[in-house]
Coordinates of C-alpha atoms in Angstrom, one line a residue:
Chain X
X1 CA 13.3 49.2 19.1
X2 CA 9.7 48.0 19.1
X3 CA 6.5 49.8 18.6
X4 CA 2.9 48.6 19.1
X5 CA 0.3 50.7 17.3
X6 CA -3.4 50.3 18.3
X7 CA -2.9 46.6 18.9
X8 CA -5.9 44.5 19.8
X9 CA -5.7 40.7 20.4
X10 CA -8.9 38.7 20.7
X11 CA -9.0 35.1 21.6
X12 CA -12.0 33.2 20.2
X13 CA -12.6 30.8 23.0
X14 CA -16.4 30.6 23.2
X15 CA -17.2 34.4 23.4
X16 CA -14.2 36.4 22.3
X17 CA -11.9 37.5 25.0
X18 CA -9.9 40.6 24.4
X19 CA -6.5 40.1 25.9
X20 CA -5.2 43.4 24.5
X21 CA -7.3 46.4 23.7
X22 CA -6.1 49.1 21.5
X23 CA -2.6 49.0 23.0
X24 CA 0.0 51.4 21.8
X25 CA 3.5 51.3 23.2
X26 CA 7.1 52.3 22.2
X27 CA 10.1 50.6 23.6
X28 CA 13.3 52.5 22.8
X29 CA 16.8 50.9 22.6
X30 CA 18.4 50.3 26.0
X31 CA 15.0 50.8 27.7
X32 CA 14.6 49.1 31.1
X33 CA 10.9 48.5 31.4
X34 CA 8.7 46.7 33.9
X35 CA 5.2 45.7 33.0
X36 CA 3.0 45.4 36.0
X37 CA -0.4 43.7 36.1
X38 CA -2.4 41.1 37.9
X39 CA -2.7 37.6 36.4
X40 CA -5.1 37.5 33.5
X41 CA -4.5 41.1 32.7
X42 CA -3.0 40.4 29.3
X43 CA 0.6 41.1 30.2
X44 CA 1.8 37.8 28.8
X45 CA 0.0 38.4 25.6
X46 CA 1.7 41.8 25.4
X47 CA 5.1 40.1 25.9
X48 CA 4.4 37.4 23.3
X49 CA 3.3 40.2 20.9
X50 CA 6.6 42.1 21.5
X51 CA 8.5 38.8 21.1
X52 CA 6.9 38.2 17.7
X53 CA 5.4 34.9 18.9
X54 CA 1.9 36.2 18.5
X55 CA 0.1 38.1 15.8
X56 CA -2.3 40.9 16.6
X57 CA -6.0 40.6 15.6
X58 CA -5.9 44.3 14.8
X59 CA -3.1 46.9 14.8
X60 CA 0.5 46.9 13.8
X61 CA 3.7 45.7 15.5
X62 CA 6.9 47.4 14.2
X63 CA 10.1 45.7 15.2
X64 CA 13.2 47.7 14.5
X65 CA 11.4 49.7 11.8
X66 CA 9.9 46.7 10.0
X67 CA 6.2 45.9 9.9
X68 CA 6.0 42.4 11.3
X69 CA 2.8 41.6 9.4
X70 CA 4.8 41.7 6.2
X71 CA 7.4 39.2 7.3
X72 CA 7.2 35.5 6.5
X73 CA 7.4 32.8 9.2
X74 CA 11.1 32.1 8.3
X75 CA 11.9 35.8 8.6
X76 CA 10.0 36.2 11.8
X77 CA 11.7 33.1 13.3
X78 CA 15.1 34.3 12.3
X79 CA 14.4 37.7 13.8
X80 CA 13.2 36.1 17.0
X81 CA 16.3 33.8 17.2
X82 CA 18.7 36.6 16.5
X83 CA 17.4 39.7 18.2
X84 CA 15.3 38.5 21.1
X85 CA 16.1 36.5 24.2
X86 CA 13.3 35.0 26.2
X87 CA 13.3 34.2 29.9
X88 CA 10.2 32.4 31.2
X89 CA 8.7 32.0 34.6
X90 CA 8.8 28.2 34.3
X91 CA 12.3 28.3 32.7
X92 CA 11.1 26.3 29.7
X93 CA 14.2 24.3 29.3
X94 CA 13.9 21.2 27.0
X95 CA 13.9 18.5 29.7
X96 CA 15.8 15.8 27.8
X97 CA 18.6 18.0 26.7
X98 CA 21.6 18.8 28.9
X99 CA 22.4 22.3 30.1
X100 CA 25.0 22.7 27.3
X101 CA 22.5 21.5 24.7
X102 CA 19.8 23.8 25.9
X103 CA 22.1 26.8 25.7
X104 CA 23.3 25.7 22.2
X105 CA 19.8 25.3 20.9
X106 CA 19.2 28.9 19.6
X107 CA 22.5 28.8 17.8
X108 CA 21.4 25.6 16.1
X109 CA 18.6 27.5 14.5
X110 CA 21.0 30.2 13.3
X111 CA 22.8 27.5 11.4
X112 CA 26.1 27.6 13.3
X113 CA 28.5 24.7 13.2
X114 CA 28.5 22.3 16.2
X115 CA 31.9 23.4 17.5
X116 CA 31.1 27.1 17.2
X117 CA 27.8 26.5 19.1
X118 CA 29.7 24.6 21.7
X119 CA 32.3 27.3 22.2
X120 CA 29.8 30.1 22.5
X121 CA 27.5 28.1 24.8
X122 CA 30.5 27.3 27.1
X123 CA 31.4 30.9 27.5
X124 CA 27.8 31.8 28.3
X125 CA 27.4 29.0 30.8
X126 CA 30.5 30.1 32.6
X127 CA 29.2 33.6 32.8
X128 CA 26.2 32.4 34.9
X129 CA 28.6 30.2 37.0
X130 CA 27.2 26.8 35.9
X131 CA 30.2 25.3 34.1
X132 CA 30.2 22.5 36.6
X133 CA 26.6 21.7 35.6
X134 CA 27.0 21.8 31.8
X135 CA 26.4 18.1 31.4
X136 CA 23.5 17.9 33.7
X137 CA 19.8 17.6 32.8
X138 CA 17.5 20.4 33.9
X139 CA 15.7 18.1 36.3
X140 CA 19.0 17.8 38.3
X141 CA 19.2 21.5 38.9
X142 CA 17.6 23.8 41.4
X143 CA 15.1 26.5 40.4
X144 CA 17.7 29.2 40.5
X145 CA 20.2 27.3 38.5
X146 CA 17.6 26.5 35.9
X147 CA 16.7 30.1 35.5
X148 CA 20.4 30.9 35.1
X149 CA 20.5 28.3 32.3
X150 CA 17.5 30.0 30.7
X151 CA 19.3 33.3 30.9
X152 CA 22.4 31.9 29.4
X153 CA 20.3 30.5 26.6
X154 CA 18.6 33.8 26.1
X155 CA 22.0 35.6 25.9
X156 CA 24.0 33.2 23.8
X157 CA 22.8 34.8 20.6
X158 CA 23.7 38.2 21.9
X159 CA 20.2 39.6 21.4
X160 CA 19.4 43.3 21.5
X161 CA 16.1 42.7 23.4
X162 CA 15.5 40.6 26.5
X163 CA 11.9 39.7 27.3
X164 CA 11.4 38.2 30.7
X165 CA 8.1 36.8 31.8
X166 CA 8.0 36.8 35.6
X167 CA 11.5 35.3 35.8
X168 CA 11.5 35.4 39.6
X169 CA 8.0 34.2 40.1
X170 CA 9.0 30.6 40.9
X171 CA 12.2 31.4 42.8
X172 CA 13.1 32.1 46.4
X173 CA 14.0 35.7 47.2
X174 CA 17.7 35.1 47.1
X175 CA 17.7 33.4 43.7
X176 CA 15.2 36.0 42.5
X177 CA 17.5 38.8 43.5
X178 CA 20.4 37.1 41.6
X179 CA 18.3 37.0 38.5
X180 CA 17.2 40.6 38.8
X181 CA 20.9 41.6 39.3
X182 CA 21.8 39.9 36.0
X183 CA 18.9 41.7 34.2
X184 CA 20.0 45.0 35.6
X185 CA 23.5 44.4 34.6
X186 CA 22.4 43.6 31.0
X187 CA 20.6 46.9 30.9
X188 CA 23.8 48.7 31.9
X189 CA 25.6 46.8 29.2
X190 CA 23.2 48.4 26.6
X191 CA 20.5 45.7 26.2
X192 CA 16.9 46.5 26.0
X193 CA 15.1 44.7 28.8
X194 CA 11.4 44.3 29.3
X195 CA 10.2 42.3 32.3
X196 CA 6.7 41.3 33.3
X197 CA 5.8 41.1 37.0
X198 CA 2.8 41.2 39.2
X199 CA 4.9 42.2 42.1
X200 CA 4.9 45.9 42.8
X201 CA 8.1 45.8 44.9
X202 CA 9.9 44.4 41.9
X203 CA 8.3 46.8 39.5
X204 CA 9.7 49.7 41.6
X205 CA 13.2 48.8 40.6
X206 CA 12.4 49.8 37.0
X207 CA 12.8 53.4 35.8
X208 CA 9.8 52.9 33.5
X209 CA 6.7 50.9 34.4
X210 CA 3.7 50.1 32.3
X211 CA 0.6 49.0 34.1
X212 CA -1.8 46.7 32.4
X213 CA -5.3 45.7 33.5
X214 CA -8.0 44.0 31.4
X215 CA -5.8 44.4 28.3
X216 CA -5.6 48.2 28.7
X217 CA -2.2 49.8 29.0
X218 CA -1.4 52.7 31.2
X219 CA 2.0 54.3 31.2
X220 CA 3.3 55.5 34.5
X221 CA 6.2 55.7 36.9
X222 CA 6.8 53.1 39.4
X223 CA 5.9 55.5 42.2
Chain Q
X1 CA 21.8 22.0 4.0
X2 CA 25.1 20.4 4.8
X3 CA 26.0 16.9 5.6
X4 CA 26.6 17.9 9.2
X5 CA 23.2 19.4 9.3
X6 CA 21.6 16.2 8.1
X7 CA 23.6 14.1 10.5
X8 CA 22.6 16.3 13.4
X9 CA 19.0 15.9 12.4
X10 CA 19.3 12.2 12.2
X11 CA 21.3 12.0 15.4
X12 CA 18.7 14.0 17.3
X13 CA 15.9 11.9 15.8
X14 CA 17.7 8.7 16.9
X15 CA 18.3 10.1 20.4
X16 CA 14.7 11.0 20.9
X17 CA 13.6 7.5 19.8
X18 CA 16.1 5.8 22.0
X19 CA 14.6 7.6 25.0
X20 CA 11.6 5.3 24.5
X21 CA 13.2 2.1 23.2
X22 CA 10.3 -0.3 23.7
X23 CA 7.8 2.1 22.3
X24 CA 9.9 2.9 19.2
X25 CA 10.6 -0.8 18.7
X26 CA 7.0 -1.8 18.9
X27 CA 5.9 1.0 16.5
X28 CA 8.3 -0.1 13.8
X29 CA 7.4 -3.8 14.1
X30 CA 5.0 -3.6 11.2
X31 CA 7.8 -2.3 8.9
X32 CA 10.3 -4.8 10.2
X33 CA 8.0 -7.8 9.6
X34 CA 6.8 -6.5 6.2
X35 CA 10.3 -5.7 4.9
X36 CA 11.7 -9.0 6.3
X37 CA 8.9 -11.1 4.7
X38 CA 9.4 -9.4 1.3
X39 CA 13.2 -9.7 1.4
X40 CA 13.0 -13.4 2.4
X41 CA 10.2 -14.2 -0.2
X42 CA 12.1 -12.4 -2.9
X43 CA 15.3 -14.4 -2.2
X44 CA 13.5 -17.7 -2.1
X45 CA 11.4 -16.8 -5.2
X46 CA 14.6 -15.8 -7.1
X47 CA 16.2 -19.1 -6.0
X48 CA 13.1 -21.1 -7.1
X49 CA 13.0 -19.3 -10.4
X50 CA 16.7 -20.0 -11.1
X51 CA 16.2 -23.7 -10.3
X52 CA 13.2 -23.9 -12.5
X53 CA 15.0 -22.1 -15.4
X54 CA 18.0 -24.4 -15.0
X55 CA 15.8 -27.5 -15.0
X56 CA 13.9 -26.3 -18.1
X57 CA 17.1 -25.1 -19.8
X58 CA 18.5 -28.6 -19.2
X59 CA 15.7 -30.1 -21.3
X60 CA 16.8 -28.0 -24.2
X61 CA 14.9 -25.0 -25.4
X62 CA 15.2 -26.1 -29.0
X63 CA 13.6 -29.5 -28.2
X64 CA 10.1 -31.0 -28.2
X65 CA 10.2 -34.1 -26.1
X66 CA 7.7 -36.9 -26.6
X67 CA 7.5 -39.9 -24.2
X68 CA 5.4 -43.0 -24.6
X69 CA 3.0 -43.4 -21.7
X70 CA 1.1 -46.5 -20.8
X71 CA -2.5 -45.4 -20.7
X72 CA -4.6 -46.2 -17.7
X73 CA -7.0 -49.2 -18.2
X74 CA -10.0 -47.0 -18.4
X75 CA -8.7 -45.4 -21.6
X76 CA -8.3 -48.6 -23.5
X77 CA -11.1 -49.0 -26.0
X78 CA -12.4 -52.6 -26.3
X79 CA -12.4 -52.2 -30.1
X80 CA -8.7 -51.8 -30.1
X81 CA -7.0 -54.4 -32.1
X82 CA -3.8 -54.1 -30.1
X83 CA -4.6 -57.2 -28.0
X84 CA -4.7 -59.3 -31.2
X85 CA -1.2 -60.7 -30.6
X86 CA -1.7 -61.2 -26.9
X87 CA 0.4 -58.1 -26.1
X88 CA -1.1 -54.7 -25.4
X89 CA 0.6 -52.2 -27.6
X90 CA 0.9 -48.5 -26.6
X91 CA 3.0 -45.5 -27.2
X92 CA 4.8 -43.8 -30.0
X93 CA 5.1 -45.6 -33.3
X94 CA 7.5 -45.4 -36.4
X95 CA 4.6 -43.8 -38.3
X96 CA 4.9 -40.8 -36.0
X97 CA 8.5 -40.5 -36.7
X98 CA 8.0 -40.7 -40.5
X99 CA 5.3 -38.0 -40.4
X100 CA 7.4 -35.7 -38.2
X101 CA 10.3 -36.0 -40.6
X102 CA 8.0 -35.4 -43.6
X103 CA 6.3 -32.3 -42.1
X104 CA 9.2 -30.8 -40.3
X105 CA 12.1 -31.2 -42.7
X106 CA 14.3 -28.7 -40.9
X107 CA 14.1 -30.6 -37.6
X108 CA 16.2 -33.5 -36.4
X109 CA 14.0 -36.2 -35.2
X110 CA 15.7 -38.5 -32.7
X111 CA 14.4 -41.8 -31.4
X112 CA 15.0 -43.4 -28.1
X113 CA 14.2 -46.9 -27.0
X114 CA 13.1 -47.3 -23.4
X115 CA 14.4 -50.5 -21.9
X116 CA 12.5 -51.6 -18.9
X117 CA 15.1 -53.9 -17.3
X118 CA 16.9 -54.0 -14.0
X119 CA 20.5 -52.9 -13.8
X120 CA 23.1 -54.6 -11.6
X121 CA 26.7 -53.9 -10.9
X122 CA 27.9 -57.2 -9.5
X123 CA 25.3 -57.8 -6.8
X124 CA 24.4 -54.1 -6.4
X125 CA 21.1 -53.1 -7.9
X126 CA 21.2 -49.7 -9.7
X127 CA 18.0 -47.9 -10.1
X128 CA 17.8 -45.7 -13.2
X129 CA 15.9 -45.7 -16.5
X130 CA 17.7 -47.1 -19.5
X131 CA 17.4 -45.4 -22.9
X132 CA 18.7 -46.6 -26.2
X133 CA 19.6 -43.6 -28.2
X134 CA 21.0 -42.5 -31.5
X135 CA 24.4 -40.9 -30.9
X136 CA 23.0 -37.7 -32.3
X137 CA 20.8 -37.6 -29.2
X138 CA 23.5 -35.8 -27.3
X139 CA 23.5 -32.9 -29.7
X140 CA 20.0 -32.0 -28.6
X141 CA 20.8 -31.8 -24.9
X142 CA 23.5 -29.9 -23.1
X143 CA 25.9 -32.6 -21.9
X144 CA 29.2 -32.3 -20.0
X145 CA 31.6 -35.3 -20.4
X146 CA 33.1 -36.1 -17.0
X147 CA 35.0 -39.2 -18.1
X148 CA 35.5 -41.3 -21.2
X149 CA 33.4 -40.3 -24.2
X150 CA 29.9 -40.3 -25.7
X151 CA 28.3 -43.0 -27.7
X152 CA 29.8 -43.1 -31.2
X153 CA 28.2 -43.8 -34.6
X154 CA 30.2 -47.0 -34.8
X155 CA 28.7 -48.2 -31.4
X156 CA 25.3 -47.8 -32.8
X157 CA 26.0 -49.3 -36.3
X158 CA 27.7 -52.4 -34.9
X159 CA 25.4 -52.7 -31.9
X160 CA 28.2 -52.5 -29.4
X161 CA 27.3 -53.5 -25.8
X162 CA 28.5 -50.2 -24.3
X163 CA 26.8 -47.7 -22.0
X164 CA 27.1 -44.1 -21.0
X165 CA 25.9 -43.2 -17.5
X166 CA 25.1 -40.0 -15.8
X167 CA 27.1 -38.9 -12.8
X168 CA 24.1 -39.7 -10.5
X169 CA 24.2 -43.3 -11.7
X170 CA 28.0 -43.4 -11.5
X171 CA 27.8 -42.4 -7.9
X172 CA 25.6 -45.4 -7.0
X173 CA 28.0 -47.9 -8.5
X174 CA 30.5 -49.0 -5.9
X175 CA 33.4 -49.5 -8.2
X176 CA 36.9 -49.0 -6.9
X177 CA 38.8 -46.5 -9.1
X178 CA 35.7 -45.2 -10.9
X179 CA 33.0 -46.7 -13.0
X180 CA 34.7 -46.1 -16.3
X181 CA 35.5 -49.4 -18.0
X182 CA 33.4 -51.4 -15.5
X183 CA 30.9 -54.0 -16.7
X184 CA 27.3 -53.5 -15.7
X185 CA 24.5 -55.9 -16.3
X186 CA 21.1 -54.9 -17.8
X187 CA 18.4 -57.5 -18.1
X188 CA 20.9 -60.3 -18.3
X189 CA 23.2 -58.6 -20.9
X190 CA 26.6 -57.1 -20.1
X191 CA 27.7 -53.6 -21.0
X192 CA 30.9 -51.8 -20.7
X193 CA 30.7 -48.2 -19.3
X194 CA 32.5 -46.0 -21.8
X195 CA 31.5 -42.6 -20.5
X196 CA 30.3 -40.6 -17.5
X197 CA 28.3 -37.4 -18.3
X198 CA 26.5 -34.7 -16.5
X199 CA 23.1 -33.8 -17.8
X200 CA 21.2 -30.9 -16.3
X201 CA 18.0 -32.4 -17.5
X202 CA 18.1 -35.6 -15.6
X203 CA 18.6 -35.3 -11.9
X204 CA 17.4 -38.8 -11.3
X205 CA 20.2 -40.4 -13.4
X206 CA 20.0 -42.3 -16.6
X207 CA 21.8 -45.0 -18.5
X208 CA 22.3 -44.6 -22.3
X209 CA 22.8 -47.5 -24.7
X210 CA 23.2 -47.3 -28.5
X211 CA 19.8 -47.4 -30.0
X212 CA 20.4 -50.4 -32.2
X213 CA 22.0 -52.4 -29.4
X214 CA 19.0 -51.8 -27.2
X215 CA 16.5 -52.5 -29.8
X216 CA 18.3 -55.7 -30.8
X217 CA 18.9 -57.1 -27.4
X218 CA 15.6 -56.2 -25.7
X219 CA 13.1 -55.9 -28.5
X220 CA 9.9 -54.1 -27.9
X221 CA 8.1 -56.5 -25.7
X222 CA 8.0 -56.1 -21.9
X223 CA 6.8 -58.9 -19.7
X224 CA 5.2 -57.8 -16.5
X225 CA 4.8 -60.6 -14.0
X226 CA 2.1 -59.5 -11.6
X227 CA 0.4 -61.8 -9.1
X228 CA 1.3 -64.9 -11.1
X229 CA -0.3 -63.6 -14.2
X230 CA 2.0 -62.6 -17.1
X231 CA 1.1 -59.5 -19.0
X232 CA 2.8 -58.4 -22.2
X233 CA 3.1 -54.9 -23.3
X234 CA 4.6 -53.7 -26.5
X235 CA 6.1 -50.3 -27.0
X236 CA 7.8 -49.5 -30.3
X237 CA 9.4 -46.2 -29.4
X238 CA 10.0 -45.0 -25.9
X239 CA 11.0 -41.4 -26.7
X240 CA 11.1 -39.0 -29.6
X241 CA 13.1 -35.8 -29.5
X242 CA 12.4 -33.3 -32.1
X243 CA 15.4 -30.9 -32.2
X244 CA 15.1 -27.5 -34.0
X245 CA 18.4 -25.7 -34.6
X246 CA 17.2 -22.2 -35.2
X247 CA 17.2 -20.4 -31.9
X248 CA 13.8 -21.8 -30.8
X249 CA 12.1 -19.9 -33.6
X250 CA 9.4 -22.1 -35.0
X251 CA 9.1 -24.2 -31.8
X252 CA 5.4 -23.2 -31.2
X253 CA 4.6 -23.9 -34.8
X254 CA 6.4 -27.2 -34.8
X255 CA 4.7 -28.1 -31.5
X256 CA 1.3 -27.5 -33.1
X257 CA 2.2 -29.8 -36.1
X258 CA 3.5 -32.5 -33.7
X259 CA 0.4 -32.1 -31.5
X260 CA -1.9 -32.5 -34.6
X261 CA -0.1 -35.6 -35.8
X262 CA -0.1 -37.2 -32.4
X263 CA -3.8 -36.5 -31.7
X264 CA -4.6 -38.2 -35.0
X265 CA -2.4 -41.2 -34.5
X266 CA -3.0 -41.7 -30.8
X267 CA -6.7 -41.4 -29.9
X268 CA -5.8 -43.1 -26.6
X269 CA -3.4 -40.3 -25.8
X270 CA -0.7 -42.8 -24.8
X271 CA 2.1 -40.2 -24.9
X272 CA 3.3 -37.2 -23.1
X273 CA 4.5 -34.1 -24.9
X274 CA 7.0 -31.7 -23.2
X275 CA 7.9 -28.4 -24.8
X276 CA 10.6 -26.8 -22.6
X277 CA 10.2 -23.4 -24.3
X278 CA 6.5 -23.4 -23.4
X279 CA 7.3 -24.4 -19.9
X280 CA 9.8 -21.6 -19.7
X281 CA 7.2 -19.1 -20.8
X282 CA 4.8 -20.6 -18.2
X283 CA 7.5 -20.3 -15.5
X284 CA 8.2 -16.7 -16.5
X285 CA 4.5 -15.9 -16.3
X286 CA 4.3 -17.6 -13.0
X287 CA 7.2 -15.5 -11.8
X288 CA 5.4 -12.3 -12.9
X289 CA 2.3 -13.3 -11.0
X290 CA 4.4 -14.1 -7.9
X291 CA 6.1 -10.8 -8.2
X292 CA 2.8 -9.0 -8.4
X293 CA 1.5 -10.8 -5.3
X294 CA 4.8 -9.9 -3.6
X295 CA 4.3 -6.2 -4.5
X296 CA 0.8 -6.2 -3.1
X297 CA 1.9 -7.9 0.1
X298 CA 4.8 -5.4 0.4
X299 CA 2.5 -2.5 -0.2
X300 CA 0.0 -3.7 2.4
X301 CA 2.6 -4.3 5.0
X302 CA 4.3 -1.0 4.4
X303 CA 1.0 0.9 4.7
X304 CA 0.3 -0.9 7.9
X305 CA 3.8 -0.2 9.1
X306 CA 3.4 3.4 8.1
X307 CA 0.2 3.8 10.0
X308 CA 1.8 2.3 13.1
X309 CA 4.6 4.9 12.8
X310 CA 2.2 7.7 12.1
X311 CA 0.2 6.7 15.2
X312 CA 3.2 6.9 17.4
X313 CA 4.4 10.1 15.9
X314 CA 1.1 11.8 16.6
X315 CA 1.5 10.7 20.2
X316 CA 5.1 12.0 20.3
X317 CA 4.0 15.4 18.9
X318 CA 1.3 15.8 21.5
X319 CA 3.8 14.8 24.2
X320 CA 6.3 17.4 23.0
X321 CA 4.0 20.4 22.6
X322 CA 5.8 22.5 25.2
X323 CA 9.1 21.7 23.5
X324 CA 7.7 23.0 20.2
X325 CA 6.8 26.3 21.8
X326 CA 10.3 26.6 23.4
X327 CA 12.0 25.9 20.1
X328 CA 9.8 28.4 18.2
X329 CA 10.6 31.0 20.8
X330 CA 14.3 30.3 20.3
X331 CA 14.1 30.9 16.6
X332 CA 12.9 27.7 15.0
X333 CA 10.7 28.3 12.0
X334 CA 7.8 26.1 11.0
X335 CA 10.1 24.4 8.6
X336 CA 12.6 23.6 11.3
X337 CA 9.9 21.9 13.4
X338 CA 8.6 20.0 10.4
X339 CA 12.1 18.7 9.6
X340 CA 12.7 17.8 13.2
X341 CA 9.7 15.5 13.4
X342 CA 10.1 14.3 9.9
X343 CA 13.7 13.2 10.5
X344 CA 12.5 11.4 13.5
X345 CA 10.0 9.4 11.5
X346 CA 12.4 8.7 8.8
X347 CA 15.0 7.5 11.3
X348 CA 12.3 5.3 12.8
X349 CA 11.1 3.8 9.5
X350 CA 14.6 3.4 8.1
X351 CA 15.7 1.5 11.2
X352 CA 12.7 -0.6 10.6
X353 CA 13.8 -1.2 7.1
X354 CA 17.3 -2.2 8.2
X355 CA 16.0 -4.5 10.9
X356 CA 13.6 -6.0 8.4
X357 CA 16.5 -6.7 5.9
X358 CA 18.4 -8.4 8.7
X359 CA 15.4 -10.4 9.6
X360 CA 14.8 -11.4 6.0
X361 CA 18.5 -12.4 5.4
X362 CA 18.3 -14.5 8.6
X363 CA 15.1 -16.1 7.5
X364 CA 16.3 -17.2 4.1
X365 CA 18.5 -20.2 5.2
X366 CA 15.5 -21.5 7.2
X367 CA 13.1 -21.1 4.3
X368 CA 15.6 -22.6 1.9
X369 CA 15.8 -25.7 4.1
X370 CA 12.0 -26.0 4.3
X371 CA 11.4 -25.5 0.6
X372 CA 14.6 -27.0 -0.7
X373 CA 15.0 -24.0 -3.0
X374 CA 18.2 -22.1 -2.8
X375 CA 17.8 -18.5 -1.5
X376 CA 19.4 -16.0 -3.8
X377 CA 19.8 -12.4 -2.5
X378 CA 19.6 -9.7 -5.0
X379 CA 21.3 -6.5 -3.7
X380 CA 18.6 -4.5 -5.5
X381 CA 16.0 -6.1 -3.3
X382 CA 17.7 -4.7 -0.2
X383 CA 18.2 -1.3 -1.7
X384 CA 14.5 -1.2 -2.8
X385 CA 13.4 -2.2 0.7
X386 CA 15.5 0.5 2.3
X387 CA 14.3 3.2 -0.2
X388 CA 10.7 2.2 0.4
X389 CA 10.9 2.1 4.2
X390 CA 12.5 5.6 3.9
X391 CA 9.7 6.7 1.7
X392 CA 7.2 5.3 4.2
X393 CA 8.8 7.5 6.9
X394 CA 8.4 10.6 4.7
X395 CA 4.9 9.9 3.6
X396 CA 3.5 8.9 7.0
X397 CA 5.6 11.4 8.8
X398 CA 4.4 14.4 6.9
X399 CA 1.0 14.6 8.7
X400 CA 2.3 14.5 12.3
X401 CA 5.2 16.8 11.4
X402 CA 2.9 19.3 9.7
X403 CA 0.6 19.2 12.7
X404 CA 3.6 20.0 14.9
X405 CA 4.8 22.8 12.6
X406 CA 1.4 24.5 12.4
X407 CA 0.9 24.7 16.1
X408 CA 0.8 28.2 17.4
X409 CA 3.9 28.9 19.5
X410 CA 1.9 30.8 22.2
X411 CA -0.5 27.9 22.6
X412 CA 2.5 25.5 22.9
X413 CA 4.1 27.6 25.6
X414 CA 0.9 27.8 27.6
X415 CA 0.2 24.1 27.2
X416 CA 0.1 22.1 30.4

């Protein structure tokens, strides 16, 4: 699915900070992976790298067999829109768009007609049990509801890879459990799911855990 | 690139702008005022131009018009022998006419006799200049006969006491059933009105008599009675019209000949020369200058308007950095982001253009009333204004939109 080969990412803020150091990693289709690390360990950078939002300073990112360094912005964007679904800690919904419009948004960038977007978004919203909220703005929803909207938005394009960046970090334990249940279900449906967390108890639920600290990866079991 | 896609972009742009109505409105004020001013000025300028052209055209573009003019006292040379007979003589003289005829054989030289007398209809005073003319005079000017007929050759030959009046004069004569056939009194003599005409050249109104009638009845002496002191002035010819048939070609040359003769014969410059064709050229030149000034004003106001819009768009881009990150993560390319912000700017500037057009259209009746020029809208002015306001949106929207598009998605997502 996705392969990182000797990837290093350096941020040039004053003295260069290495967010990733010589990281190599392979995610196979239908993998269910937790990435565990404290804040500032470079785990978000790793996720953005896998999500084709960031470009490595050194090394290669292979996405479904294609070297991402050789792809144009339009190709990368299309790949991102089609193959990857993002779920963020702070939901990252567009505040002035309704739930329906937020869920429709990725389909817009795939060039779908308005009615087709609407139909597909409607189905996806009902799957996360928010049909009654479709016309509401994100600010009118609870944290758990917002994250469910974000998941609906991530899934509306039927992506092969789900990247979740601490999706439960801002939720109470009940809402968090709901979100985790949805992700687990996606895995059983055949999706590839990668989730970031700093919470060991959550990481334990994943069959495969990658630890990261100071930008260095370390493969290991959750045990 | 479908119609739906463009409409969606425009719709989204409009929605975003409507979320901050006051801010959007203020930012496009520059464009609104600029476009409004230019639309209004173009309409009034066009109206003024048409009025001037009509006035000049009424004078006849094939004519050179010469009028006698009483010189100011300062111009009279003491050596002048004009005062010999006790009357001060000024103005155009038969020698002028003879020389014009000799040097401009292809031209028709017409003579008018200016009568400085008061006009009455019964006890109503009518205020209009009286000109004795050869019947051929009306061939040199565009004339529309409203009632009756023009002066005929026989009226002139037999010195008939008849008059043709313009519609402006006819309107001031309170005759029941129209002025035609009525008797008017000019300087103690009676004249029958045989025709009412419309002349684009004389807005003030005029009364025409046969030349020989006027000359015979009133002579060339005018007595001015000022402060108990009688003063005689003598004017042989009130007006000369030189009419050239051939499409105005040769008018400048003819005008040069006329000018030379007059300068020689009239060192006191007791005449006034009008060349409508030259006036037309001046008017057209003036219009070109006016248009140029207008273009400069339009350009300045559009640039100012554009800067206003760019300023607000830069603020909007900064405000929406997180949104840019989200959209990028959901599959928006740099081009998508660019188009999103560009469409917003174009919607903004185009609405400014539309509002400006409305403002301009509303301002024209007011300006027309103030200037007394009719306002004439040219549809092209409105189309040009809209196209340019649209262009301003594109030109001044590019920089903020590029800034938005070039932002790194990760930085946007991390932006607080």
